[in-house]
Amino acid sequence: MLFVLDTYNSIANNFLSELRDRDRQVHKSVFRNNLQLIGQILAIEISKKLTYKDIEVYTPNGVKRTSVLADDIVLICVLRAAIPFYEGFSSIFQNAESGFIGAARANEANHQDDLEIDLDYISSPDLNDKEILLIDPMLATGKSFIKAMRGLKQFGTPRGMHLCSLISSPEGVENIQTECGKGVNIWTCSIDERLDENLFIVPGLGDAGDLAFGQKI
């Protein structure tokens, strides 16, 4: 399944526009806050596709029958860029467990087939029979997501896998759909035009990690 948030009119488009705006990007706290807000909105959209169970709630004046989330959720945050985005998800899925992955480009490449990804840190709870939300703001080539999913296999077999991104490239979406088939759901806020010669998303927004926390040296 592929869900693209900006194909629908919502306030999320305001936040996404501010994240892209180079004049607003100088305000790191605003950038992080907008990432968190969009994470909350995307989390609510994902929640509509999960499993629920009926319960009875006893109020001071009676009993109300309602439906609450039945699935066990695990949020996997790809460090460091995803931290504010992940915080939006965790504020909605408040009982979720969390895992963390360190993934980065290992080399400079000008073609997807030449790009290598280092997966140098991974920590996760048991994933068996749980709904996994793998969170990273930029889905460029898709290789980081694919390598992260492979790394997570050692922690169990989930019920469902959801890849959550802020901005995606058509190439990255296609790569994940080809590699992973229909078993993986892709949730993104926007699919942009293409990847450039350095395999960055165009028009994109730049380096989300640097914009949120400062440039790496």
mmCIF file with all atom_site columns, C-alpha atoms in Angstrom, residues 112 139-142 168-178 191-196 199-201:
data_model
loop_
_atom_site.group_PDB
_atom_site.id
_atom_site.type_symbol
_atom_site.label_atom_id
_atom_site.label_alt_id
_atom_site.label_comp_id
_atom_site.label_asym_id
_atom_site.label_entity_id
_atom_site.label_seq_id
_atom_site.pdbx_PDB_ins_code
_atom_site.Cartn_x
_atom_site.Cartn_y
_atom_site.Cartn_z
_atom_site.occupancy
_atom_site.B_iso_or_equiv
_atom_site.pdbx_formal_charge
_atom_site.auth_seq_id
_atom_site.auth_comp_id
_atom_site.auth_asym_id
_atom_site.auth_atom_id
_atom_site.pdbx_PDB_model_num
ATOM 1  C CA . GLN A 1 112 ? 21.852 3.949  -7.043 1.00 0.00 ? 112 GLN A CA 1
ATOM 2  C CA . LEU A 1 139 ? 13.200 8.211  1.291  1.00 0.00 ? 139 LEU A CA 1
ATOM 3  C CA . ALA A 1 140 ? 15.788 8.830  -1.446 1.00 0.00 ? 140 ALA A CA 1
ATOM 4  C CA . THR A 1 141 ? 17.108 5.626  -3.026 1.00 0.00 ? 141 THR A CA 1
ATOM 5  C CA . GLY A 1 142 ? 15.281 3.471  -0.469 1.00 0.00 ? 142 GLY A CA 1
ATOM 6  C CA . SER A 1 168 ? 10.146 10.443 -1.071 1.00 0.00 ? 168 SER A CA 1
ATOM 7  C CA . SER A 1 169 ? 11.583 10.105 -4.543 1.00 0.00 ? 169 SER A CA 1
ATOM 8  C CA . PRO A 1 170 ? 9.803  8.087  -7.245 1.00 0.00 ? 170 PRO A CA 1
ATOM 9  C CA . GLU A 1 171 ? 12.953 5.965  -7.582 1.00 0.00 ? 171 GLU A CA 1
ATOM 10 C CA . GLY A 1 172 ? 13.015 5.152  -3.877 1.00 0.00 ? 172 GLY A CA 1
ATOM 11 C CA . VAL A 1 173 ? 9.357  4.171  -3.775 1.00 0.00 ? 173 VAL A CA 1
ATOM 12 C CA . GLU A 1 174 ? 9.820  1.963  -6.831 1.00 0.00 ? 174 GLU A CA 1
ATOM 13 C CA . ASN A 1 175 ? 12.899 0.301  -5.337 1.00 0.00 ? 175 ASN A CA 1
ATOM 14 C CA . ILE A 1 176 ? 11.077 -0.585 -2.128 1.00 0.00 ? 176 ILE A CA 1
ATOM 15 C CA . GLN A 1 177 ? 8.028  -1.888 -3.968 1.00 0.00 ? 177 GLN A CA 1
ATOM 16 C CA . THR A 1 178 ? 10.262 -4.013 -6.225 1.00 0.00 ? 178 THR A CA 1
ATOM 17 C CA . ILE A 1 191 ? 6.594  12.191 -3.661 1.00 0.00 ? 191 ILE A CA 1
ATOM 18 C CA . ASP A 1 192 ? 8.911  14.683 -5.360 1.00 0.00 ? 192 ASP A CA 1
ATOM 19 C CA . GLU A 1 193 ? 10.254 14.887 -8.903 1.00 0.00 ? 193 GLU A CA 1
ATOM 20 C CA . ARG A 1 194 ? 13.443 12.814 -8.951 1.00 0.00 ? 194 ARG A CA 1
ATOM 21 C CA . LEU A 1 195 ? 16.896 12.118 -7.558 1.00 0.00 ? 195 LEU A CA 1
ATOM 22 C CA . ASP A 1 196 ? 19.750 14.357 -8.680 1.00 0.00 ? 196 ASP A CA 1
ATOM 23 C CA . LEU A 1 199 ? 21.166 10.888 -5.230 1.00 0.00 ? 199 LEU A CA 1
ATOM 24 C CA . PHE A 1 200 ? 19.431 13.642 -3.256 1.00 0.00 ? 200 PHE A CA 1
ATOM 25 C CA . ILE A 1 201 ? 15.720 14.367 -3.661 1.00 0.00 ? 201 ILE A CA 1
#
